[in-house]
Coordinates of C-alpha atoms and ligand atoms in Angstrom, one line a residue:
M102 CA -20.1 -13.8 -5.6
A103 CA -17.5 -11.3 -6.9
T104 CA -19.0 -7.9 -7.0
C105 CA -17.5 -4.7 -8.3
F106 CA -19.2 -1.6 -6.8
W107 CA -19.2 1.8 -8.6
L108 CA -20.4 4.3 -6.1
R109 CA -21.3 7.9 -6.9
S110 CA -22.3 9.4 -3.6
C111 CA -23.8 12.7 -4.3
G112 CA -24.3 15.5 -6.9
A113 CA -26.5 15.2 -10.0
R114 CA -24.7 14.8 -13.3
R115 CA -25.6 17.5 -15.7
L116 CA -27.9 16.0 -18.3
G117 CA -26.4 17.9 -21.2
S118 CA -22.9 16.6 -20.8
T119 CA -23.5 13.0 -22.0
F120 CA -26.1 13.6 -24.6
R121 CA -25.3 17.0 -25.9
G122 CA -26.1 17.8 -29.5
C123 CA -27.9 19.6 -32.1
R124 CA -30.7 18.7 -34.5
L125 CA -30.4 16.0 -37.1
H126 CA -29.5 17.3 -40.6
P127 CA -29.7 15.3 -43.8
R128 CA -26.4 13.6 -44.4
A129 CA -24.2 15.4 -46.9
G130 CA -22.9 13.2 -49.7
G131 CA -24.0 9.6 -50.4
L132 CA -22.7 6.1 -50.3
V133 CA -21.8 4.4 -53.5
P134 CA -22.9 0.8 -53.9
A135 CA -20.1 -1.9 -54.0
P136 CA -19.2 -2.5 -57.6
G137 CA -18.0 -6.1 -57.4
P138 CA -16.2 -8.7 -55.3
A139 CA -12.8 -8.4 -53.5
P140 CA -12.0 -4.7 -53.7
G141 CA -8.6 -3.5 -52.5
P142 CA -8.3 -0.8 -49.8
A143 CA -8.3 2.0 -52.4
Q144 CA -11.6 0.9 -53.8
L145 CA -13.0 0.4 -50.3
R146 CA -12.3 4.0 -49.4
G147 CA -14.5 5.1 -52.2
Y148 CA -17.6 3.2 -51.0
A149 CA -18.5 5.2 -48.0
G150 CA -18.4 8.9 -47.2
G151 CA -17.4 7.9 -43.6
L152 CA -14.4 6.0 -44.7
A153 CA -13.2 8.4 -47.4
G154 CA -9.7 9.8 -46.8
L155 CA -8.7 7.1 -44.3
S156 CA -5.2 5.7 -44.5
A157 CA -5.2 2.8 -46.9
A158 CA -2.9 0.9 -44.6
L159 CA -5.7 0.7 -42.0
L160 CA -8.5 -0.4 -44.4
R161 CA -7.7 -4.1 -44.7
T162 CA -9.9 -6.7 -46.3
D163 CA -7.6 -9.8 -46.1
S164 CA -7.0 -12.1 -43.1
F165 CA -3.9 -11.5 -41.1
V166 CA -2.0 -14.7 -40.3
G167 CA 1.6 -15.2 -39.3
G168 CA 2.3 -11.5 -40.0
R169 CA 1.0 -11.7 -43.6
W170 CA -2.1 -10.4 -45.3
L171 CA -3.8 -13.4 -46.9
P172 CA -6.8 -13.4 -49.2
A173 CA -9.3 -16.3 -48.9
A174 CA -11.1 -18.2 -51.7
A175 CA -14.3 -16.3 -51.0
T176 CA -15.3 -12.9 -49.7
F177 CA -18.3 -11.6 -47.8
P178 CA -19.9 -8.1 -47.9
V179 CA -19.8 -5.7 -44.9
Q180 CA -22.6 -3.1 -44.8
D181 CA -23.0 0.3 -43.2
P182 CA -26.0 -0.3 -40.9
A183 CA -27.2 3.3 -41.3
S184 CA -27.7 3.2 -45.1
G185 CA -27.3 -0.5 -46.0
A186 CA -24.6 0.5 -48.5
A187 CA -21.7 -1.9 -48.9
L188 CA -18.5 -0.8 -47.2
G189 CA -16.4 -3.6 -48.8
M190 CA -15.8 -7.3 -49.4
V191 CA -13.7 -9.1 -46.8
A192 CA -11.9 -12.4 -46.9
D193 CA -14.3 -15.2 -45.8
C194 CA -12.1 -17.6 -43.9
G195 CA -13.0 -21.2 -43.6
V196 CA -11.7 -24.2 -41.6
S197 CA -8.4 -24.5 -43.5
E198 CA -7.6 -20.8 -42.9
A199 CA -8.6 -21.2 -39.2
R200 CA -6.2 -24.2 -38.8
A201 CA -3.4 -22.3 -40.5
A202 CA -3.9 -19.4 -38.2
V203 CA -3.8 -21.7 -35.1
R204 CA -0.5 -23.2 -36.4
A205 CA 1.0 -19.7 -36.9
A206 CA -0.1 -18.7 -33.4
Y207 CA 1.4 -21.9 -31.9
E208 CA 4.7 -21.4 -33.7
A209 CA 4.8 -17.8 -32.5
F210 CA 3.9 -18.8 -29.0
C211 CA 7.0 -21.0 -28.8
S212 CA 9.2 -17.9 -29.1
W213 CA 6.9 -15.2 -27.7
R214 CA 6.7 -16.9 -24.3
E215 CA 10.5 -16.6 -24.1
V216 CA 10.4 -12.8 -24.7
S217 CA 11.1 -10.8 -21.6
A218 CA 8.1 -9.2 -19.8
K219 CA 9.8 -5.8 -20.3
E220 CA 10.0 -6.3 -24.0
R221 CA 6.4 -7.5 -24.3
S222 CA 5.4 -4.5 -22.2
S223 CA 7.2 -2.1 -24.5
L224 CA 5.7 -3.6 -27.7
L225 CA 2.2 -3.3 -26.2
R226 CA 2.9 0.3 -25.3
K227 CA 4.0 1.0 -28.9
W228 CA 0.7 -0.6 -30.1
Y229 CA -1.2 1.6 -27.7
N230 CA 0.7 4.7 -28.9
L231 CA -0.2 3.9 -32.5
M232 CA -3.9 3.5 -31.6
I233 CA -3.9 6.9 -30.1
Q234 CA -2.0 8.4 -33.1
N235 CA -4.7 6.9 -35.4
K236 CA -7.6 7.5 -33.1
D237 CA -9.7 9.5 -35.6
D238 CA -9.4 7.0 -38.4
L239 CA -10.1 4.1 -36.0
A240 CA -13.2 5.8 -34.7
R241 CA -14.5 6.4 -38.2
I242 CA -14.0 2.7 -39.0
I243 CA -16.1 1.8 -35.9
T244 CA -18.9 4.2 -36.9
A245 CA -18.9 3.0 -40.5
E246 CA -19.2 -0.7 -39.6
S247 CA -21.3 -0.6 -36.4
G248 CA -23.3 2.6 -36.9
K249 CA -22.2 3.9 -33.4
P250 CA -22.3 7.7 -33.1
L251 CA -18.8 9.1 -33.9
K252 CA -18.4 10.6 -30.4
E253 CA -19.1 7.2 -28.8
A254 CA -16.7 5.6 -31.3
H255 CA -14.0 8.0 -30.2
G256 CA -14.8 6.9 -26.6
E257 CA -14.5 3.3 -27.6
I258 CA -11.1 3.8 -29.2
F259 CA -9.7 5.4 -26.0
Y260 CA -11.3 2.6 -23.9
S261 CA -9.9 0.0 -26.3
A262 CA -6.4 1.5 -26.4
F263 CA -6.3 1.9 -22.6
F264 CA -6.5 -2.0 -22.3
L265 CA -3.2 -2.2 -24.3
E266 CA -1.7 0.5 -22.0
W267 CA -3.0 -1.1 -18.9
F268 CA -1.7 -4.6 -19.8
S269 CA 1.6 -3.2 -21.0
E270 CA 2.0 -2.2 -17.4
E271 CA 0.6 -5.4 -15.9
A272 CA 3.0 -7.5 -18.1
R273 CA 5.8 -6.6 -15.7
R274 CA 3.9 -7.4 -12.6
V275 CA 3.3 -11.2 -12.9
Y276 CA 4.7 -12.6 -9.8
G277 CA 5.0 -16.1 -8.3
D278 CA 5.0 -17.3 -4.7
I279 CA 7.2 -19.1 -2.2
I280 CA 5.2 -21.5 0.1
Y281 CA 6.4 -22.9 3.4
T282 CA 5.6 -26.6 3.3
P283 CA 5.0 -28.8 6.3
A284 CA 8.6 -30.1 5.9
K285 CA 10.9 -27.8 7.8
D286 CA 13.7 -27.9 5.2
K287 CA 11.5 -27.6 2.1
R288 CA 10.0 -24.6 0.3
A289 CA 7.7 -24.8 -2.7
L290 CA 7.9 -22.3 -5.6
V291 CA 4.9 -21.2 -7.7
L292 CA 5.5 -19.9 -11.2
K293 CA 3.0 -18.2 -13.4
Q294 CA 3.3 -19.2 -17.1
P295 CA 1.3 -18.3 -20.2
V296 CA -1.4 -20.8 -21.0
G297 CA -0.6 -20.9 -24.8
V298 CA -2.7 -20.1 -27.9
A299 CA -6.0 -18.3 -27.2
A300 CA -9.0 -18.5 -29.5
V301 CA -10.7 -15.1 -29.2
I302 CA -14.3 -14.6 -30.6
T303 CA -15.8 -11.2 -30.3
P304 CA -19.1 -9.4 -31.0
W305 CA -20.0 -6.4 -33.2
N306 CA -21.2 -4.0 -30.5
F307 CA -17.6 -3.0 -29.4
P308 CA -15.6 -4.0 -32.5
S309 CA -12.3 -2.7 -31.0
A310 CA -12.5 -2.8 -27.2
M311 CA -13.8 -6.4 -27.0
I312 CA -10.6 -7.4 -28.8
T313 CA -8.1 -5.4 -26.8
R314 CA -9.7 -6.3 -23.5
K315 CA -8.8 -9.9 -24.2
V316 CA -5.7 -9.6 -26.4
G317 CA -4.0 -7.0 -24.2
A318 CA -4.1 -9.5 -21.3
A319 CA -3.2 -12.5 -23.4
V320 CA -0.2 -10.9 -25.2
A321 CA 1.1 -9.4 -21.9
A322 CA 1.0 -12.8 -20.3
G323 CA 3.1 -14.3 -23.2
C324 CA 0.2 -16.0 -25.1
T325 CA -0.6 -15.6 -28.8
V326 CA -4.1 -15.2 -30.2
V327 CA -6.4 -16.1 -33.2
V328 CA -9.2 -13.5 -33.3
K329 CA -12.5 -14.2 -35.1
P330 CA -14.3 -10.9 -35.2
A331 CA -18.1 -10.6 -35.8
E332 CA -19.2 -10.7 -39.4
D333 CA -20.7 -7.2 -39.2
T334 CA -17.5 -5.5 -37.9
P335 CA -14.2 -7.1 -39.2
F336 CA -12.5 -3.8 -40.2
S337 CA -11.6 -2.7 -36.7
A338 CA -10.0 -6.1 -35.9
L339 CA -8.0 -5.8 -39.2
A340 CA -6.9 -2.2 -38.5
L341 CA -5.6 -3.4 -35.1
A342 CA -3.6 -6.0 -36.9
E343 CA -2.0 -3.4 -39.1
L344 CA -1.0 -1.3 -36.0
A345 CA 0.2 -4.4 -34.2
S346 CA 2.5 -5.1 -37.1
Q347 CA 3.7 -1.4 -37.2
A348 CA 4.4 -1.6 -33.5
G349 CA 6.7 -4.6 -34.0
I350 CA 4.5 -7.3 -32.4
P351 CA 6.1 -10.4 -33.9
P352 CA 4.4 -12.3 -36.7
G353 CA 1.9 -14.9 -35.5
V354 CA 1.3 -13.3 -32.1
Y355 CA -1.9 -11.5 -33.3
N356 CA -3.8 -13.3 -36.0
V357 CA -7.2 -12.3 -37.4
I358 CA -9.5 -14.6 -39.5
P359 CA -12.7 -12.8 -40.5
C360 CA -15.5 -14.9 -41.7
S361 CA -19.2 -14.7 -42.7
R362 CA -22.0 -15.7 -40.4
K363 CA -22.4 -18.8 -42.6
N364 CA -18.9 -19.9 -41.7
A365 CA -18.9 -18.8 -38.0
K366 CA -20.0 -22.2 -36.6
E367 CA -17.4 -24.3 -38.3
V368 CA -14.6 -21.7 -38.0
G369 CA -15.5 -21.3 -34.3
E370 CA -15.5 -25.1 -33.8
A371 CA -12.1 -25.4 -35.7
I372 CA -10.3 -22.9 -33.5
C373 CA -12.1 -23.9 -30.2
T374 CA -11.4 -27.7 -30.6
D375 CA -7.8 -27.5 -32.1
P376 CA -5.4 -29.3 -29.7
L377 CA -2.9 -26.5 -30.2
V378 CA -5.3 -24.0 -28.6
S379 CA -5.3 -23.9 -24.8
K380 CA -7.8 -21.2 -24.0
I381 CA -11.1 -19.9 -25.4
S382 CA -12.1 -16.3 -24.7
F383 CA -15.5 -15.3 -25.9
T384 CA -17.7 -12.2 -25.7
G385 CA -21.2 -12.5 -27.1
S386 CA -24.6 -14.1 -26.4
T387 CA -25.2 -16.7 -23.7
T388 CA -26.5 -19.1 -26.4
T389 CA -23.3 -19.0 -28.4
G390 CA -21.3 -19.1 -25.1
K391 CA -22.9 -22.5 -24.3
I392 CA -21.9 -23.9 -27.6
L393 CA -18.3 -22.9 -27.1
L394 CA -18.4 -24.3 -23.5
H395 CA -19.2 -27.7 -25.1
H396 CA -16.2 -27.3 -27.4
A397 CA -14.0 -26.4 -24.4
A398 CA -15.4 -29.4 -22.3
N399 CA -14.5 -31.9 -25.0
S400 CA -10.9 -30.9 -25.1
V401 CA -10.6 -29.5 -21.5
K402 CA -9.6 -25.9 -22.3
R403 CA -9.5 -22.9 -20.1
V404 CA -12.4 -20.4 -20.8
S405 CA -13.4 -16.8 -20.3
M406 CA -17.0 -16.1 -21.1
E407 CA -18.4 -12.6 -21.2
L408 CA -22.1 -13.2 -22.0
G409 CA -25.4 -11.5 -22.0
G410 CA -27.1 -9.6 -19.2
L411 CA -30.5 -8.3 -18.2
A412 CA -29.5 -5.3 -16.0
P413 CA -32.0 -4.0 -13.5
F414 CA -31.9 -0.3 -12.8
I415 CA -33.6 0.4 -9.4
V416 CA -34.8 3.8 -8.3
F417 CA -35.7 4.0 -4.6
D418 CA -37.9 6.7 -3.0
S419 CA -34.8 8.3 -1.5
A420 CA -33.1 8.8 -4.9
N421 CA -32.2 12.2 -6.4
V422 CA -34.5 12.2 -9.5
D423 CA -32.1 14.3 -11.7
Q424 CA -29.2 12.1 -10.8
A425 CA -31.2 8.9 -11.5
V426 CA -32.5 10.3 -14.9
A427 CA -28.9 11.2 -16.0
G428 CA -27.8 7.7 -15.0
A429 CA -30.8 6.1 -16.8
L430 CA -30.0 7.9 -20.0
A431 CA -26.4 6.9 -19.9
S432 CA -26.9 3.3 -18.9
K433 CA -29.8 2.6 -21.2
F434 CA -29.1 4.5 -24.4
R435 CA -25.3 4.2 -24.9
N436 CA -24.7 2.6 -28.2
T437 CA -28.5 2.8 -28.9
G438 CA -29.1 0.3 -26.1
Q439 CA -26.7 -2.3 -27.6
T440 CA -24.3 -2.9 -24.7
C441 CA -24.3 -6.0 -22.5
V442 CA -24.4 -3.7 -19.4
C443 CA -27.3 -1.6 -20.7
S444 CA -30.2 -1.4 -18.3
N445 CA -32.9 -3.7 -19.5
R446 CA -35.5 -3.3 -16.7
F447 CA -36.3 -0.1 -14.7
L448 CA -37.8 -0.8 -11.3
V449 CA -39.1 2.4 -9.7
Q450 CA -40.6 2.7 -6.2
R451 CA -44.1 4.0 -5.9
G452 CA -43.3 7.3 -4.1
I453 CA -40.9 8.5 -6.8
H454 CA -42.4 6.7 -9.8
D455 CA -44.4 9.4 -11.5
A456 CA -41.8 12.1 -11.0
F457 CA -39.1 9.8 -12.4
V458 CA -41.1 8.7 -15.4
K459 CA -42.0 12.3 -16.3
A460 CA -38.4 13.6 -16.0
F461 CA -37.0 10.6 -17.9
A462 CA -39.4 11.1 -20.8
E463 CA -38.5 14.8 -20.9
A464 CA -34.8 14.1 -20.8
M465 CA -35.2 11.5 -23.6
E466 CA -37.0 14.0 -25.8
K467 CA -34.4 16.7 -25.2
N468 CA -31.2 14.7 -25.3
L469 CA -31.6 11.8 -27.6
H470 CA -31.2 12.5 -31.4
V471 CA -31.6 9.7 -33.8
G472 CA -29.4 9.9 -36.9
N473 CA -26.5 8.6 -38.9
G474 CA -23.5 8.1 -36.6
F475 CA -21.4 10.5 -38.7
E476 CA -23.8 13.4 -38.2
E477 CA -22.9 16.0 -35.7
G478 CA -25.2 15.7 -32.8
T479 CA -26.4 12.2 -33.3
T480 CA -26.7 10.3 -30.0
Q481 CA -28.7 7.3 -31.3
G482 CA -27.4 5.6 -34.4
P483 CA -29.0 2.6 -36.2
L484 CA -29.3 -0.8 -34.7
I485 CA -26.9 -3.3 -36.2
N486 CA -29.4 -4.9 -38.5
E487 CA -33.2 -5.3 -39.1
K488 CA -33.3 -8.5 -37.0
A489 CA -32.3 -6.3 -34.0
V490 CA -35.1 -3.8 -34.9
E491 CA -37.6 -6.6 -35.1
K492 CA -36.7 -7.7 -31.6
V493 CA -37.3 -4.3 -30.1
E494 CA -40.6 -4.0 -32.0
K495 CA -41.6 -7.5 -30.7
H496 CA -40.9 -6.5 -27.1
V497 CA -42.9 -3.2 -27.5
N498 CA -45.9 -4.9 -29.1
D499 CA -45.9 -7.7 -26.6
A500 CA -45.8 -5.3 -23.6
V501 CA -48.5 -3.1 -25.1
S502 CA -50.7 -6.1 -25.8
K503 CA -50.4 -7.0 -22.1
G504 CA -51.2 -3.5 -20.7
A505 CA -48.1 -1.4 -20.9
T506 CA -48.4 2.3 -21.8
I507 CA -46.1 4.0 -24.4
V508 CA -44.9 7.2 -22.8
T509 CA -42.6 8.1 -25.7
G510 CA -41.4 6.5 -28.9
G511 CA -42.8 3.0 -29.6
K512 CA -42.2 2.5 -33.3
R513 CA -39.7 2.2 -36.1
H514 CA -38.0 5.5 -37.0
H515 CA -38.6 7.1 -40.3
L516 CA -34.8 7.4 -41.1
G517 CA -34.6 3.8 -42.3
K518 CA -35.2 0.1 -41.7
N519 CA -32.5 -0.2 -39.0
F520 CA -33.6 2.7 -36.9
F521 CA -36.0 2.6 -33.9
E522 CA -37.4 5.5 -31.8
P523 CA -36.0 5.7 -28.2
T524 CA -38.9 4.3 -26.3
L525 CA -40.2 4.5 -22.7
L526 CA -42.9 2.2 -21.5
S527 CA -44.7 2.4 -18.1
N528 CA -47.2 0.0 -16.4
V529 CA -44.8 -2.8 -17.3
T530 CA -45.4 -6.2 -15.5
Q531 CA -43.2 -9.2 -15.1
D532 CA -45.1 -11.3 -17.6
M533 CA -43.9 -9.1 -20.5
L534 CA -41.0 -10.3 -22.7
C535 CA -39.0 -7.2 -22.2
T536 CA -38.6 -8.0 -18.5
H537 CA -37.0 -11.4 -19.0
E538 CA -35.3 -11.2 -22.4
E539 CA -32.3 -9.0 -23.3
T540 CA -33.8 -6.4 -25.7
F541 CA -30.5 -5.0 -26.9
G542 CA -32.1 -1.8 -28.2
P543 CA -33.5 1.6 -27.2
L544 CA -36.4 0.4 -25.0
A545 CA -36.8 1.4 -21.4
P546 CA -39.6 -0.5 -19.6
V547 CA -40.6 0.7 -16.2
I548 CA -42.0 -1.6 -13.5
K549 CA -43.5 0.0 -10.3
F550 CA -42.7 -1.6 -6.9
D551 CA -43.5 -1.0 -3.3
T552 CA -40.7 -2.4 -1.1
E553 CA -37.0 -3.0 -1.2
E554 CA -37.5 -6.7 -0.8
E555 CA -39.8 -6.8 -3.8
A556 CA -37.3 -4.8 -5.9
I557 CA -34.5 -7.2 -5.1
A558 CA -36.7 -10.3 -5.7
I559 CA -37.6 -8.9 -9.2
A560 CA -34.0 -7.9 -10.0
N561 CA -32.7 -11.4 -9.1
A562 CA -35.5 -13.4 -10.7
T563 CA -33.4 -14.2 -13.8
D564 CA -30.7 -16.8 -14.7
V565 CA -28.2 -14.1 -15.8
G566 CA -26.3 -11.5 -13.7
L567 CA -23.9 -9.1 -15.4
A568 CA -24.6 -5.5 -14.3
G569 CA -27.1 -3.9 -12.0
Y570 CA -27.7 -0.2 -11.0
F571 CA -29.6 1.5 -8.2
Y572 CA -30.2 5.0 -6.9
S573 CA -30.6 5.7 -3.2
Q574 CA -29.4 8.3 -0.7
D575 CA -29.8 5.9 2.2
P576 CA -26.4 4.6 3.3
A577 CA -27.7 1.5 5.0
Q578 CA -29.9 0.7 2.0
I579 CA -26.9 1.2 -0.3
W580 CA -24.9 -1.5 1.5
R581 CA -27.9 -3.9 1.8
V582 CA -28.9 -3.7 -1.9
A583 CA -25.3 -3.7 -3.3
E584 CA -24.6 -7.0 -1.5
Q585 CA -27.9 -8.6 -2.4
L586 CA -28.0 -8.0 -6.1
E587 CA -26.9 -11.1 -7.9
V588 CA -24.7 -9.5 -10.5
G589 CA -21.0 -9.1 -11.2
M590 CA -21.0 -5.3 -11.3
V591 CA -23.1 -2.8 -9.4
G592 CA -23.5 0.9 -10.3
I593 CA -24.6 2.9 -7.2
N594 CA -25.9 6.3 -8.1
E595 CA -23.8 5.8 -11.3
G596 CA -24.9 4.7 -14.8
L597 CA -21.5 4.1 -16.5
I598 CA -19.4 1.4 -14.8
S599 CA -16.7 0.2 -17.2
S600 CA -13.1 1.1 -16.8
V601 CA -9.9 -0.8 -17.5
E602 CA -8.8 -0.6 -13.8
C603 CA -11.9 -2.6 -12.6
P604 CA -12.8 -6.2 -13.1
F605 CA -15.5 -6.7 -15.7
G606 CA -17.7 -9.9 -15.8
G607 CA -20.8 -11.5 -14.7
V608 CA -22.3 -14.2 -12.4
K609 CA -24.9 -17.0 -13.2
Q610 CA -25.3 -17.4 -17.0
S611 CA -23.6 -14.0 -17.7
G612 CA -20.3 -15.7 -17.8
L613 CA -17.1 -17.0 -16.3
G614 CA -13.9 -15.1 -15.4
R615 CA -13.1 -11.4 -15.3
E616 CA -11.5 -9.0 -17.9
G617 CA -9.5 -5.8 -17.3
S618 CA -8.1 -4.9 -13.9
K619 CA -5.3 -6.6 -12.1
Y620 CA -7.2 -9.9 -12.3
G621 CA -7.6 -10.0 -16.1
I622 CA -4.1 -11.3 -16.8
D623 CA -4.7 -14.3 -14.6
E624 CA -7.1 -15.6 -17.2
Y625 CA -4.1 -16.2 -19.5
L626 CA -1.7 -17.7 -16.9
E627 CA -1.2 -21.2 -15.5
L628 CA 0.2 -21.9 -12.0
K629 CA 3.1 -24.3 -11.9
K630 CA 4.4 -25.6 -8.6
Ligands
NAP235 P1 -23.3 -13.7 -30.8 O1 -24.4 -14.0 -31.8 O2 -23.1 -14.7 -29.7 O3 -22.0 -13.5 -31.6 C1 -20.8 -13.2 -31.0 C2 -19.6 -13.7 -31.8 O4 -19.8 -15.2 -31.8 C3 -19.6 -13.3 -33.3 O5 -18.3 -13.2 -33.7 C4 -20.3 -14.4 -34.0 O6 -20.1 -14.5 -35.3 C5 -19.8 -15.6 -33.2 N1 -20.6 -16.8 -33.3 C6 -21.9 -16.9 -33.5 N2 -22.3 -18.2 -33.5 C7 -21.1 -18.9 -33.3 C8 -20.8 -20.3 -33.2 N3 -21.7 -21.3 -33.3 N4 -19.5 -20.7 -33.0 C9 -18.5 -19.8 -32.9 N5 -18.8 -18.4 -33.0 C10 -20.0 -18.0 -33.2 O7 -23.6 -12.4 -30.0 P2 -24.0 -11.0 -30.7 O8 -25.5 -11.0 -30.9 O9 -23.1 -10.6 -31.8 O10 -23.6 -10.0 -29.5 C11 -24.6 -9.5 -28.6 C12 -24.5 -10.4 -27.3 O11 -23.2 -10.2 -26.7 C13 -25.4 -9.8 -26.2 O12 -26.1 -10.9 -25.6 C14 -24.5 -9.1 -25.3 O13 -25.0 -9.0 -24.0 C15 -23.3 -9.9 -25.3 N6 -22.1 -9.1 -24.9 C16 -21.6 -9.4 -23.7 C17 -20.5 -8.6 -23.3 C18 -19.8 -8.9 -22.0 O14 -18.7 -8.4 -21.8 N7 -20.4 -9.7 -21.1 C19 -20.0 -7.6 -24.1 C20 -20.6 -7.3 -25.3 C21 -21.7 -8.1 -25.7 P3 -21.0 -13.8 -36.4 O15 -20.9 -12.3 -36.2 O16 -20.5 -14.2 -37.7 O17 -22.4 -14.3 -36.1

């Protein structure tokens, strides 16, 4: 099992630094409903206060194929999850657009693979520079389409851009090997070559970073890509296309085919089964990942799968309570609980349990502010849609019906249909849904345990294994637990574990392969002897 450890040895993080903010104010200005189909960028700007004043070049609604902006026969609406107001109508690509994008990517691959690593590196670096130059506009696009608080959206843009920077550097460090064979006078050479066209399918919760984490590595390796972004968040993917074009990335290297949820299945199948595609790179739910694995199996394609998690967050008796609470806030409530590495289950040892629950509840009350992501001080935006709210509500109701206690929160938030109160439950037991299904929302359920063996058994009693966290000041326990947790990434006295330098990925049904780090580029390279 490949495990990445993040170790924070001592010192409590100050609670205020991650979730600083003031009270919620009513939002100034309002959103205007969409007047009709297929608006241009200029119209689109007018729809949402959050997008007003953005560069028209970045607000794209057409697909981007072979370096050209192409409308589709139909369009689909994209909504602001905070207000439900329409942000704009986007090209709804179908199978024919998908096939055309694959062809464009394949044609571009035939020349892109011949471009020197230094030149690829320099173009990726220009793309990175343009992201940084446009960081404020890009962050506002993320907040408008995903609801994420603006401060977090800024954080995502840096994280996203850093993958382009990182892989611009890695592009020049793809080496082969010389092998001494059994024959005295013969040596074998190993070359690394780009796999070809990659089909890239991404989720809505990190509309920019989930793209660059894949595309940075692919493009650095000499591959070309066809990106299908999530229905809810196509604008970030399209803005990246504009910047790729401005950076001089050749036509066909980066293609984007947005589509509605209604078309996702057939568009996904078209790009994932096309013989011109050599690689499928997916981030999303385990359920969808399994469908795409079937496509890959039928045509024997390489895959990278970044799928769902059910992260345990364990607090041992020896833990520093303040440090554990700060980590719990950061790991649970980032993006309103909608990240794949969000803690899903809190396991707290009996001796520290009451102190931890009390301090966690107080910290939640003090630091979490529900509101529109554009509001100064908001730390908890809306969930992506009402279905997501229904899932959190179902997990809370199920737990309470089986004996859990609501410490704080527990119901929908008065701000609107996509908002839910940050919720802490105690007296949680393993028969409750929230302990074995990914909630993907602002719910922290606490299970009490007695021994280290019991905690590890509970943590590992699942068929997924993406991230895990634990808090302990006992060095021997730290090594034991880190090695026994069945996950791809472990945060030790640390609640935030993602960085471009480190490998990201899971074990069991949380996925296949690793992204970011020095290993990420290998996902897009073949070995040839
Ligand atoms: P999802 O439903 O699997 O959707 C992800 C992407 O797949 C979207 O673009 C979606 O399109 C598309 N899709 C859905 N069904 C498809 C099909 N049959 N064929 C081809 N494409 C299809 O996941 P989600 O609910 O958006 O995202 C949340 C999940 O992603 C969580 O489980 C989370 O843990 C996981 N995630 C994992 C990581 C990681 O790195 N491991 C990172 C972030 C999120 P539509 O949007 O049009 O439905």
